[in-house]
Structures are given as C-alpha cells and as structure tokens.
PDB file of C-alpha atoms in Angstrom:
ATOM      1  CA  MET X   1      17.661  20.608  -1.001  1.00  0.00           C
ATOM      2  CA  VAL X   2      18.092  19.863   2.693  1.00  0.00           C
ATOM      3  CA  THR X   3      14.809  19.201   4.520  1.00  0.00           C
ATOM      4  CA  SER X   4      14.553  18.753   8.258  1.00  0.00           C
ATOM      5  CA  MET X   5      12.519  15.861   9.630  1.00  0.00           C
ATOM      6  CA  THR X   6      11.258  18.061  12.469  1.00  0.00           C
ATOM      7  CA  GLY X   7       8.298  20.346  11.891  1.00  0.00           C
ATOM      8  CA  TYR X   8       4.732  21.383  12.655  1.00  0.00           C
ATOM      9  CA  GLY X   9       1.827  22.419  10.459  1.00  0.00           C
ATOM     10  CA  ARG X  10      -1.800  23.333  11.105  1.00  0.00           C
ATOM     11  CA  ASP X  11      -4.773  24.346   8.980  1.00  0.00           C
ATOM     12  CA  GLU X  12      -8.559  24.220   8.885  1.00  0.00           C
ATOM     13  CA  ALA X  13     -11.387  24.107   6.379  1.00  0.00           C
ATOM     14  CA  GLY X  14     -15.130  24.674   6.792  1.00  0.00           C
ATOM     15  CA  ASN X  15     -18.432  25.190   4.984  1.00  0.00           C
ATOM     16  CA  GLY X  16     -20.490  27.087   7.556  1.00  0.00           C
ATOM     17  CA  GLN X  17     -21.994  23.968   9.134  1.00  0.00           C
ATOM     18  CA  VAL X  18     -18.831  22.036   9.974  1.00  0.00           C
ATOM     19  CA  ASN X  19     -15.140  22.879  10.481  1.00  0.00           C
ATOM     20  CA  VAL X  20     -12.279  20.417  10.102  1.00  0.00           C
ATOM     21  CA  PHE X  21      -8.960  21.058  11.877  1.00  0.00           C
ATOM     22  CA  ALA X  22      -5.731  19.276  10.937  1.00  0.00           C
ATOM     23  CA  GLU X  23      -2.514  19.338  12.961  1.00  0.00           C
ATOM     24  CA  ILE X  24       0.645  17.536  11.825  1.00  0.00           C
ATOM     25  CA  LYS X  25       3.861  17.037  13.800  1.00  0.00           C
ATOM     26  CA  THR X  26       6.992  15.281  12.564  1.00  0.00           C
ATOM     27  CA  VAL X  27      10.204  14.197  14.283  1.00  0.00           C
ATOM     28  CA  ASN X  28      13.256  12.303  13.124  1.00  0.00           C
ATOM     29  CA  HIS X  29      13.021   8.547  12.506  1.00  0.00           C
ATOM     30  CA  ARG X  30      14.921   6.005  10.419  1.00  0.00           C
ATOM     31  CA  PHE X  31      11.848   5.246   8.300  1.00  0.00           C
ATOM     32  CA  CYS X  32       8.475   6.824   7.508  1.00  0.00           C
ATOM     33  CA  GLU X  33       5.986   6.007  10.260  1.00  0.00           C
ATOM     34  CA  HIS X  34       2.430   7.377  10.554  1.00  0.00           C
ATOM     35  CA  THR X  35       0.115   7.831  13.525  1.00  0.00           C
ATOM     36  CA  ILE X  36      -3.306   9.217  12.607  1.00  0.00           C
ATOM     37  CA  ARG X  37      -5.932  10.204  15.169  1.00  0.00           C
ATOM     38  CA  MET X  38      -9.383  11.198  13.946  1.00  0.00           C
ATOM     39  CA  PRO X  39     -13.056  10.621  14.823  1.00  0.00           C
ATOM     40  CA  ARG X  40     -14.032   6.966  14.497  1.00  0.00           C
ATOM     41  CA  GLN X  41     -16.595   7.814  11.828  1.00  0.00           C
ATOM     42  CA  LEU X  42     -13.818   9.153   9.572  1.00  0.00           C
ATOM     43  CA  LEU X  43     -11.474   6.177   9.784  1.00  0.00           C
ATOM     44  CA  VAL X  44     -12.595   5.159   6.299  1.00  0.00           C
ATOM     45  CA  LEU X  45     -10.597   8.168   5.047  1.00  0.00           C
ATOM     46  CA  GLU X  46      -7.380   7.214   6.877  1.00  0.00           C
ATOM     47  CA  GLU X  47      -5.646   5.767   3.806  1.00  0.00           C
ATOM     48  CA  LYS X  48      -6.393   8.890   1.776  1.00  0.00           C
ATOM     49  CA  VAL X  49      -4.901  11.048   4.523  1.00  0.00           C
ATOM     50  CA  LYS X  50      -1.804   8.837   4.651  1.00  0.00           C
ATOM     51  CA  LYS X  51      -1.452   8.933   0.852  1.00  0.00           C
ATOM     52  CA  LYS X  52      -1.657  12.732   0.905  1.00  0.00           C
ATOM     53  CA  ALA X  53       0.991  12.906   3.669  1.00  0.00           C
ATOM     54  CA  ASN X  54       3.331  10.648   1.687  1.00  0.00           C
ATOM     55  CA  GLN X  55       3.365  13.208  -1.117  1.00  0.00           C
ATOM     56  CA  TYR X  56       5.135  15.613   1.256  1.00  0.00           C
ATOM     57  CA  ILE X  57       6.973  13.391   3.741  1.00  0.00           C
ATOM     58  CA  LYS X  58       9.434  10.666   2.776  1.00  0.00           C
ATOM     59  CA  ARG X  59      11.080   9.988   6.137  1.00  0.00           C
ATOM     60  CA  GLY X  60      10.331  10.632   9.809  1.00  0.00           C
ATOM     61  CA  ARG X  61       7.701   9.880  12.445  1.00  0.00           C
ATOM     62  CA  VAL X  62       4.449  11.618  11.484  1.00  0.00           C
ATOM     63  CA  GLU X  63       1.592  12.390  13.889  1.00  0.00           C
ATOM     64  CA  ILE X  64      -1.657  13.625  12.327  1.00  0.00           C
ATOM     65  CA  PHE X  65      -4.559  14.883  14.436  1.00  0.00           C
ATOM     66  CA  ILE X  66      -7.983  15.504  12.867  1.00  0.00           C
ATOM     67  CA  THR X  67     -10.836  17.130  14.800  1.00  0.00           C
ATOM     68  CA  VAL X  68     -14.299  18.153  13.609  1.00  0.00           C
ATOM     69  CA  GLU X  69     -16.551  20.844  15.043  1.00  0.00           C
ATOM     70  CA  GLY X  70     -20.132  21.653  14.104  1.00  0.00           C
ATOM     71  CA  GLU X  71     -22.701  19.132  12.927  1.00  0.00           C
ATOM     72  CA  SER X  72     -22.620  15.826  14.743  1.00  0.00           C
ATOM     73  CA  LEU X  73     -21.105  12.941  12.822  1.00  0.00           C
ATOM     74  CA  VAL X  74     -23.710  10.532  14.192  1.00  0.00           C
ATOM     75  CA  THR X  75     -27.482  10.374  14.624  1.00  0.00           C
ATOM     76  CA  LYS X  76     -29.267   8.202  17.159  1.00  0.00           C
ATOM     77  CA  LYS X  77     -32.023   5.775  16.231  1.00  0.00           C
ATOM     78  CA  VAL X  78     -34.240   3.865  18.650  1.00  0.00           C
ATOM     79  CA  LYS X  79     -34.936   0.205  17.881  1.00  0.00           C
ATOM     80  CA  VAL X  80     -37.343  -2.223  19.577  1.00  0.00           C
ATOM     81  CA  ASP X  81     -36.485  -5.816  20.393  1.00  0.00           C
ATOM     82  CA  TRP X  82     -39.836  -7.196  19.281  1.00  0.00           C
ATOM     83  CA  ASP X  83     -39.085 -10.790  20.260  1.00  0.00           C
ATOM     84  CA  LEU X  84     -38.287  -9.704  23.799  1.00  0.00           C
ATOM     85  CA  ALA X  85     -41.387  -7.437  23.868  1.00  0.00           C
ATOM     86  CA  ASP X  86     -43.576 -10.371  22.774  1.00  0.00           C
ATOM     87  CA  GLN X  87     -42.207 -12.465  25.619  1.00  0.00           C
ATOM     88  CA  TYR X  88     -42.865  -9.703  28.154  1.00  0.00           C
ATOM     89  CA  VAL X  89     -46.465  -9.172  26.954  1.00  0.00           C
ATOM     90  CA  SER X  90     -47.112 -12.924  26.899  1.00  0.00           C
ATOM     91  CA  LEU X  91     -45.834 -13.338  30.441  1.00  0.00           C
ATOM     92  CA  MET X  92     -47.866 -10.335  31.626  1.00  0.00           C
ATOM     93  CA  ALA X  93     -51.013 -11.883  30.184  1.00  0.00           C
ATOM     94  CA  GLU X  94     -50.141 -15.233  31.797  1.00  0.00           C
ATOM     95  CA  VAL X  95     -49.594 -13.612  35.186  1.00  0.00           C
ATOM     96  CA  LYS X  96     -52.861 -11.685  34.828  1.00  0.00           C
ATOM     97  CA  GLY X  97     -54.802 -14.876  34.064  1.00  0.00           C
ATOM     98  CA  LYS X  98     -53.176 -16.950  36.798  1.00  0.00           C
ATOM     99  CA  TYR X  99     -53.909 -14.440  39.525  1.00  0.00           C
ATOM    100  CA  LYS X 100     -57.186 -13.233  37.978  1.00  0.00           C
ATOM    101  CA  LEU X 101     -56.065  -9.614  37.796  1.00  0.00           C
ATOM    102  CA  GLU X 102     -58.547  -7.092  36.397  1.00  0.00           C
ATOM    103  CA  SER X 103     -56.161  -4.413  35.064  1.00  0.00           C
ATOM    104  CA  SER X 104     -55.150  -4.545  31.413  1.00  0.00           C
ATOM    105  CA  ILE X 105     -51.689  -4.165  29.921  1.00  0.00           C
ATOM    106  CA  THR X 106     -51.136  -0.558  28.886  1.00  0.00           C
ATOM    107  CA  LEU X 107     -48.598   1.282  26.768  1.00  0.00           C
ATOM    108  CA  GLN X 108     -47.192   2.745  29.967  1.00  0.00           C
ATOM    109  CA  ASP X 109     -46.437  -0.779  31.178  1.00  0.00           C
ATOM    110  CA  ILE X 110     -44.532  -1.507  27.966  1.00  0.00           C
ATOM    111  CA  LEU X 111     -42.534   1.726  28.153  1.00  0.00           C
ATOM    112  CA  GLN X 112     -41.325   0.741  31.620  1.00  0.00           C
ATOM    113  CA  LEU X 113     -39.474  -2.200  30.054  1.00  0.00           C
ATOM    114  CA  GLU X 114     -36.273  -0.359  29.093  1.00  0.00           C
ATOM    115  CA  SER X 115     -34.476  -3.517  28.049  1.00  0.00           C
ATOM    116  CA  ILE X 116     -36.604  -3.864  24.936  1.00  0.00           C
ATOM    117  CA  PHE X 117     -35.590  -0.433  23.642  1.00  0.00           C
ATOM    118  CA  MET X 118     -32.114   0.023  22.101  1.00  0.00           C
ATOM    119  CA  THR X 119     -30.370   3.175  20.932  1.00  0.00           C
ATOM    120  CA  GLU X 120     -28.240   2.794  17.812  1.00  0.00           C
ATOM    121  CA  GLU X 121     -25.761   5.347  16.450  1.00  0.00           C
ATOM    122  CA  VAL X 122     -25.880   5.854  12.712  1.00  0.00           C
ATOM    123  CA  PRO X 123     -23.022   7.662  10.918  1.00  0.00           C
ATOM    124  CA  ALA X 124     -24.137  11.013   9.545  1.00  0.00           C
ATOM    125  CA  VAL X 125     -21.072  12.270   7.685  1.00  0.00           C
ATOM    126  CA  PRO X 126     -21.804  15.345   5.504  1.00  0.00           C
ATOM    127  CA  ARG X 127     -21.180  14.712   1.811  1.00  0.00           C
ATOM    128  CA  ASP X 128     -18.452  17.318   1.455  1.00  0.00           C
ATOM    129  CA  LEU X 129     -16.644  16.375   4.681  1.00  0.00           C
ATOM    130  CA  GLU X 130     -14.043  14.337   2.779  1.00  0.00           C
ATOM    131  CA  VAL X 131     -13.244  17.369   0.629  1.00  0.00           C
ATOM    132  CA  LEU X 132     -12.929  19.586   3.710  1.00  0.00           C
ATOM    133  CA  LEU X 133     -10.766  17.053   5.527  1.00  0.00           C
ATOM    134  CA  LEU X 134      -8.300  16.651   2.651  1.00  0.00           C
ATOM    135  CA  GLU X 135      -8.243  20.416   2.174  1.00  0.00           C
ATOM    136  CA  ALA X 136      -7.318  20.954   5.830  1.00  0.00           C
ATOM    137  CA  VAL X 137      -4.694  18.198   5.677  1.00  0.00           C
ATOM    138  CA  SER X 138      -3.169  19.650   2.494  1.00  0.00           C
ATOM    139  CA  GLY X 139      -2.954  23.103   4.090  1.00  0.00           C
ATOM    140  CA  ALA X 140      -1.326  21.675   7.216  1.00  0.00           C
ATOM    141  CA  LEU X 141       1.168  19.749   5.067  1.00  0.00           C
ATOM    142  CA  GLU X 142       2.093  22.911   3.157  1.00  0.00           C
ATOM    143  CA  ASN X 143       2.735  24.759   6.415  1.00  0.00           C
ATOM    144  CA  LEU X 144       4.716  21.787   7.690  1.00  0.00           C
ATOM    145  CA  LYS X 145       6.790  21.784   4.508  1.00  0.00           C
ATOM    146  CA  LYS X 146       7.643  25.473   4.932  1.00  0.00           C
ATOM    147  CA  MET X 147       8.868  24.907   8.474  1.00  0.00           C
ATOM    148  CA  ARG X 148      10.866  21.776   7.571  1.00  0.00           C
ATOM    149  CA  THR X 149      12.423  23.536   4.578  1.00  0.00           C
ATOM    150  CA  HIS X 150      13.398  26.587   6.632  1.00  0.00           C
ATOM    151  CA  GLU X 151      14.976  24.465   9.345  1.00  0.00           C
ATOM    152  CA  GLY X 152      16.677  22.365   6.667  1.00  0.00           C
ATOM    153  CA  GLN X 153      18.311  25.486   5.241  1.00  0.00           C
ATOM    154  CA  GLU X 154      19.636  26.361   8.694  1.00  0.00           C
ATOM    155  CA  LEU X 155      21.015  22.850   9.085  1.00  0.00           C
ATOM    156  CA  ALA X 156      22.631  23.032   5.637  1.00  0.00           C
ATOM    157  CA  LEU X 157      24.433  26.301   6.437  1.00  0.00           C
ATOM    158  CA  ASP X 158      25.762  24.882   9.670  1.00  0.00           C
ATOM    159  CA  MET X 159      26.918  21.655   8.003  1.00  0.00           C
ATOM    160  CA  ILE X 160      28.622  23.560   5.189  1.00  0.00           C
ATOM    161  CA  ASN X 161      30.597  25.528   7.784  1.00  0.00           C
ATOM    162  CA  GLN X 162      31.584  22.328   9.580  1.00  0.00           C
ATOM    163  CA  LEU X 163      32.457  20.648   6.277  1.00  0.00           C
ATOM    164  CA  ASN X 164      34.608  23.565   5.118  1.00  0.00           C
ATOM    165  CA  ARG X 165      36.531  23.508   8.377  1.00  0.00           C
ATOM    166  CA  PHE X 166      36.948  19.746   8.039  1.00  0.00           C
ATOM    167  CA  GLY X 167      38.279  20.148   4.494  1.00  0.00           C
ATOM    168  CA  GLU X 168      40.789  22.749   5.650  1.00  0.00           C
ATOM    169  CA  ILE X 169      42.127  20.362   8.275  1.00  0.00           C
ATOM    170  CA  VAL X 170      42.415  17.541   5.721  1.00  0.00           C
ATOM    171  CA  ALA X 171      44.374  19.840   3.395  1.00  0.00           C
ATOM    172  CA  GLY X 172      46.658  20.858   6.262  1.00  0.00           C
ATOM    173  CA  VAL X 173      47.312  17.251   7.247  1.00  0.00           C
ATOM    174  CA  LYS X 174      48.053  16.384   3.614  1.00  0.00           C
ATOM    175  CA  ASN X 175      50.644  19.178   3.424  1.00  0.00           C
ATOM    176  CA  HIS X 176      52.199  18.186   6.729  1.00  0.00           C
ATOM    177  CA  ALA X 177      52.281  14.411   6.177  1.00  0.00           C
ATOM    178  CA  PRO X 178      55.507  14.293   4.040  1.00  0.00           C
ATOM    179  CA  SER X 179      57.480  16.041   6.784  1.00  0.00           C
ATOM    180  CA  VAL X 180      56.650  13.258   9.246  1.00  0.00           C
ATOM    181  CA  VAL X 181      59.027  10.822   7.527  1.00  0.00           C
ATOM    182  CA  GLU X 182      61.754  13.464   7.213  1.00  0.00           C
ATOM    183  CA  LYS X 183      61.493  14.262  10.915  1.00  0.00           C
ATOM    184  CA  TYR X 184      61.681  10.564  11.758  1.00  0.00           C
ATOM    185  CA  LYS X 185      64.723  10.147   9.504  1.00  0.00           C
ATOM    186  CA  THR X 186      66.459  13.096  11.195  1.00  0.00           C
ATOM    187  CA  ARG X 187      65.703  11.781  14.688  1.00  0.00           C
ATOM    188  CA  MET X 188      66.982   8.350  13.715  1.00  0.00           C
ATOM    189  CA  GLU X 189      70.211   9.785  12.292  1.00  0.00           C
ATOM    190  CA  ILE X 190      70.852  11.701  15.505  1.00  0.00           C
ATOM    191  CA  LYS X 191      70.082   8.681  17.685  1.00  0.00           C
ATOM    192  CA  LEU X 192      72.231   6.292  15.674  1.00  0.00           C
ATOM    193  CA  ALA X 193      75.081   8.805  15.603  1.00  0.00           C
ATOM    194  CA  GLU X 194      74.974   8.976  19.388  1.00  0.00           C
ATOM    195  CA  LEU X 195      74.989   5.193  19.708  1.00  0.00           C
ATOM    196  CA  THR X 196      77.734   4.541  17.118  1.00  0.00           C
ATOM    197  CA  ASP X 197      79.954   7.551  17.649  1.00  0.00           C
ATOM    198  CA  GLY X 198      79.062   8.844  14.206  1.00  0.00           C
ATOM    199  CA  GLN X 199      79.802   5.584  12.412  1.00  0.00           C
ATOM    200  CA  ILE X 200      76.459   4.997  10.658  1.00  0.00           C
ATOM    201  CA  GLU X 201      75.462   3.496   7.357  1.00  0.00           C
ATOM    202  CA  ASP X 202      73.276   5.592   5.073  1.00  0.00           C
ATOM    203  CA  SER X 203      71.657   2.470   3.630  1.00  0.00           C
ATOM    204  CA  ARG X 204      70.414   1.442   7.052  1.00  0.00           C
ATOM    205  CA  ILE X 205      68.863   4.827   7.645  1.00  0.00           C
ATOM    206  CA  VAL X 206      67.156   4.760   4.249  1.00  0.00           C
ATOM    207  CA  THR X 207      65.780   1.268   4.907  1.00  0.00           C
ATOM    208  CA  GLU X 208      64.414   2.177   8.351  1.00  0.00           C
ATOM    209  CA  ALA X 209      62.901   5.394   6.998  1.00  0.00           C
ATOM    210  CA  ALA X 210      61.219   3.469   4.175  1.00  0.00           C
ATOM    211  CA  ILE X 211      59.720   0.975   6.623  1.00  0.00           C
ATOM    212  CA  PHE X 212      58.472   3.812   8.822  1.00  0.00           C
ATOM    213  CA  ALA X 213      57.051   5.681   5.808  1.00  0.00           C
ATOM    214  CA  ASP X 214      55.119   2.602   4.750  1.00  0.00           C
ATOM    215  CA  LYS X 215      53.644   2.122   8.220  1.00  0.00           C
ATOM    216  CA  CYS X 216      52.543   5.717   8.643  1.00  0.00           C
ATOM    217  CA  ASP X 217      51.471   6.401   5.046  1.00  0.00           C
ATOM    218  CA  ILE X 218      48.045   8.091   5.160  1.00  0.00           C
ATOM    219  CA  ASN X 219      47.804   9.327   1.571  1.00  0.00           C
ATOM    220  CA  GLU X 220      45.144   6.784   0.695  1.00  0.00           C
ATOM    221  CA  GLU X 221      42.979   7.773   3.660  1.00  0.00           C
ATOM    222  CA  LEU X 222      43.412  11.487   2.902  1.00  0.00           C
ATOM    223  CA  THR X 223      42.455  10.922  -0.734  1.00  0.00           C
ATOM    224  CA  ARG X 224      39.277   9.119   0.306  1.00  0.00           C
ATOM    225  CA  LEU X 225      38.455  11.880   2.777  1.00  0.00           C
ATOM    226  CA  ASP X 226      38.767  14.452  -0.026  1.00  0.00           C
ATOM    227  CA  SER X 227      36.346  12.373  -2.084  1.00  0.00           C
ATOM    228  CA  HIS X 228      33.873  12.019   0.793  1.00  0.00           C
ATOM    229  CA  VAL X 229      33.950  15.765   1.464  1.00  0.00           C
ATOM    230  CA  ARG X 230      33.142  16.485  -2.191  1.00  0.00           C
ATOM    231  CA  GLN X 231      30.340  13.897  -2.197  1.00  0.00           C
ATOM    232  CA  PHE X 232      28.887  15.326   1.010  1.00  0.00           C
ATOM    233  CA  SER X 233      28.884  18.838  -0.434  1.00  0.00           C
ATOM    234  CA  ALA X 234      27.312  17.687  -3.725  1.00  0.00           C
ATOM    235  CA  THR X 235      24.650  15.666  -1.886  1.00  0.00           C
ATOM    236  CA  LEU X 236      23.469  18.741   0.010  1.00  0.00           C
ATOM    237  CA  SER X 237      22.212  20.224  -3.266  1.00  0.00           C
ATOM    238  CA  GLN X 238      20.269  17.141  -4.422  1.00  0.00           C
ATOM    239  CA  ASN X 239      16.484  17.554  -4.650  1.00  0.00           C
ATOM    240  CA  GLU X 240      15.578  14.297  -2.908  1.00  0.00           C
ATOM    241  CA  PRO X 241      15.780  12.713   0.564  1.00  0.00           C
ATOM    242  CA  ILE X 242      19.499  12.700   1.428  1.00  0.00           C
ATOM    243  CA  GLY X 243      19.653  11.914   5.153  1.00  0.00           C
ATOM    244  CA  ARG X 244      20.650   8.263   4.835  1.00  0.00           C
ATOM    245  CA  LYS X 245      23.329   8.999   2.247  1.00  0.00           C
ATOM    246  CA  LEU X 246      24.828  11.735   4.420  1.00  0.00           C
ATOM    247  CA  ASP X 247      24.752   9.422   7.421  1.00  0.00           C
ATOM    248  CA  PHE X 248      26.693   6.809   5.440  1.00  0.00           C
ATOM    249  CA  LEU X 249      29.272   9.381   4.330  1.00  0.00           C
ATOM    250  CA  VAL X 250      29.821  10.584   7.906  1.00  0.00           C
ATOM    251  CA  GLN X 251      30.414   6.977   8.992  1.00  0.00           C
ATOM    252  CA  GLU X 252      32.944   6.464   6.200  1.00  0.00           C
ATOM    253  CA  MET X 253      34.712   9.735   7.017  1.00  0.00           C
ATOM    254  CA  ASN X 254      34.912   8.756  10.661  1.00  0.00           C
ATOM    255  CA  ARG X 255      36.432   5.406   9.704  1.00  0.00           C
ATOM    256  CA  GLU X 256      39.147   7.095   7.625  1.00  0.00           C
ATOM    257  CA  VAL X 257      39.930   9.553  10.414  1.00  0.00           C
ATOM    258  CA  ASN X 258      40.280   6.697  12.906  1.00  0.00           C
ATOM    259  CA  THR X 259      42.714   4.970  10.547  1.00  0.00           C
ATOM    260  CA  ILE X 260      44.760   8.158  10.192  1.00  0.00           C
ATOM    261  CA  GLY X 261      44.892   8.489  13.965  1.00  0.00           C
ATOM    262  CA  SER X 262      46.181   4.945  14.379  1.00  0.00           C
ATOM    263  CA  LYS X 263      48.807   5.235  11.613  1.00  0.00           C
ATOM    264  CA  ALA X 264      50.182   8.745  11.918  1.00  0.00           C
ATOM    265  CA  ASN X 265      53.019   8.881  14.420  1.00  0.00           C
ATOM    266  CA  ASP X 266      52.935  12.659  14.793  1.00  0.00           C
ATOM    267  CA  SER X 267      51.661  14.984  17.514  1.00  0.00           C
ATOM    268  CA  LEU X 268      50.293  17.623  15.108  1.00  0.00           C
ATOM    269  CA  ILE X 269      48.317  15.044  13.108  1.00  0.00           C
ATOM    270  CA  THR X 270      47.027  13.548  16.363  1.00  0.00           C
ATOM    271  CA  ARG X 271      45.679  16.956  17.416  1.00  0.00           C
ATOM    272  CA  GLU X 272      44.059  17.428  14.005  1.00  0.00           C
ATOM    273  CA  VAL X 273      42.480  13.971  14.231  1.00  0.00           C
ATOM    274  CA  VAL X 274      40.835  14.993  17.512  1.00  0.00           C
ATOM    275  CA  GLU X 275      39.480  18.147  15.840  1.00  0.00           C
ATOM    276  CA  MET X 276      38.216  16.194  12.821  1.00  0.00           C
ATOM    277  CA  LYS X 277      36.409  13.699  15.058  1.00  0.00           C
ATOM    278  CA  SER X 278      34.789  16.583  16.929  1.00  0.00           C
ATOM    279  CA  LEU X 279      33.546  18.093  13.664  1.00  0.00           C
ATOM    280  CA  LEU X 280      32.258  14.720  12.470  1.00  0.00           C
ATOM    281  CA  GLU X 281      30.335  14.271  15.710  1.00  0.00           C
ATOM    282  CA  LYS X 282      28.612  17.619  15.116  1.00  0.00           C
ATOM    283  CA  LEU X 283      27.863  16.643  11.508  1.00  0.00           C
ATOM    284  CA  LYS X 284      26.411  13.336  12.675  1.00  0.00           C
ATOM    285  CA  GLU X 285      24.046  15.105  15.082  1.00  0.00           C
ATOM    286  CA  GLN X 286      22.826  17.384  12.284  1.00  0.00           C
ATOM    287  CA  VAL X 287      22.447  14.548   9.789  1.00  0.00           C
ATOM    288  CA  GLN X 288      20.162  12.687  12.202  1.00  0.00           C
ATOM    289  CA  ASN X 289      17.560  15.439  11.651  1.00  0.00           C
ATOM    290  CA  ILE X 290      17.683  15.429   7.838  1.00  0.00           C
ATOM    291  CA  GLU X 291      15.030  13.710   5.730  1.00  0.00           C
TER     292      GLU X 291
END
C-alpha cells in the first residue's frame, strides 16, 4: 500500500473539566523525526506520545502540538524564607534598641518585606489527563492516516500511469533496436560502394557491422529495465514502507537509460531516451513523498 508522507490530523478528548487538543502534521523526510510541543507539565508523557506516533508513522518529519483547556495544570503555593525573616526581625529589634524607638514590630511590618515571601508553582495534573491526552493523539493519528492513505492512493495511480508509459517505450526500443545494426550495415554498404566503385568485400562489411553491433548493443540494459519496471510495480502493492526502495529503483532505471543514450547511435532511440528520462523525473518527484 502506498502511503504519502504528507498529511494532517486533529482530534480532541475531554471529561467536562478539561479538554485536550492534538494536532499532527507530517511532511516528507529521509528518516523519522519528531517535534512535540506540549505544556511543560506534560513533558513526562512525551515518550508515550512518541511511541504512539511510531505505531502509525515510519518515515517523515512529524510535528505534534498538544494544548489543554479547562482546569489549570498548576497551583500556586506561598512559602516563607524563615531564615531571612529572622534576620529582618533581629535587625529591626537592634535598630529599635539603638535609637530607643517606642513602636513595636507588627505583622504589617513583616508583610511589607516581600523578599521573604516566595510563590511556588506545583503541578496539578488531573489523574485522567494522560488517558485523555493519548486518546486525543490516537484520534489525530487515525485522521492523519486517512489523509496520508488517500493521498498515497492518488500518488500510486499517477505513478502506475507513468510506469506503464515507461514500459511501453522500453518495449518499443527493444523492438526497434535490431534494425539499428541493419540500417548501419546498409549505410556502410552504400558508402563503401561509392568509395570503391562497387568493388567491396562482404567480409569487411560483416566485420564492421559486428563491431558496431557490439558497441551499440543495449539488450542488457533493456532487460534490466524490464526487471526494474516489474519490481517497481510489485513494490507498490507491498504493505510496508516502500519509499526508499522505490527511490533506489528509480536511480537504477535512470542509470540504465543514461547508458542506453550513450550507446545507441540512433535518432529514434535518442528521442525515446529523452522521454524516458522525463518520465523518471516525474516518478522521482512522486517517490520523494512516499513513506
């Protein structure tokens, strides 16, 4: 099955007090790379989110966004720096004694010393928040999978059309290839006849034609192209990540086509080589988006 690396999925889960929203975006990438953004208090769940994503995504750049609405994920707690408070009170009493002040130290005086009071945030994650988070992530992944699968099917149809056209050209070149040597032999006979006033040796023509045939023989390349086309077609139906394998096959097909272009001394084959390279370029672009 062909799966695109590009997709988007979103879902949410809630319990009446808190709602968790999950958004997932994926784009093409050589490997599987994750970026997860969520509230700092939930970072402890990051590995579980990544593990869940890996069940659906084998290749591509993955961006996961988690947001929470409802109950606050933190509570604030006030703490007193008692050592610092003791120093303040001691110094106040010392100042009072030194200058013989009558007023006493009051609670209001202590409350004015803001530096001795500290506000601390304490995580307050609801017990079932992990369940809600993974539920939202799972739903988003399912929606992402549907989109990637649908786009993958579109890519597969387009590649099959390109591949069929490519196969037709290969078959045409294979049928035409034998005539290349015959045409060369005929041209050589005519040329030699002109240069020797018709006094030519058949053995010489046969030898030259054989040398030419060996230089421009493309049967091996055409046979390998046939094999690559069949492998490409069979790979499209495999139920696993196939992008890298298809990319390798396109590279090998391109290499064979280049060899054919350099060996075949024929205008028709040269035109077909240009068409095959154009089709391979389109296939390569499509393959870059396949998981």
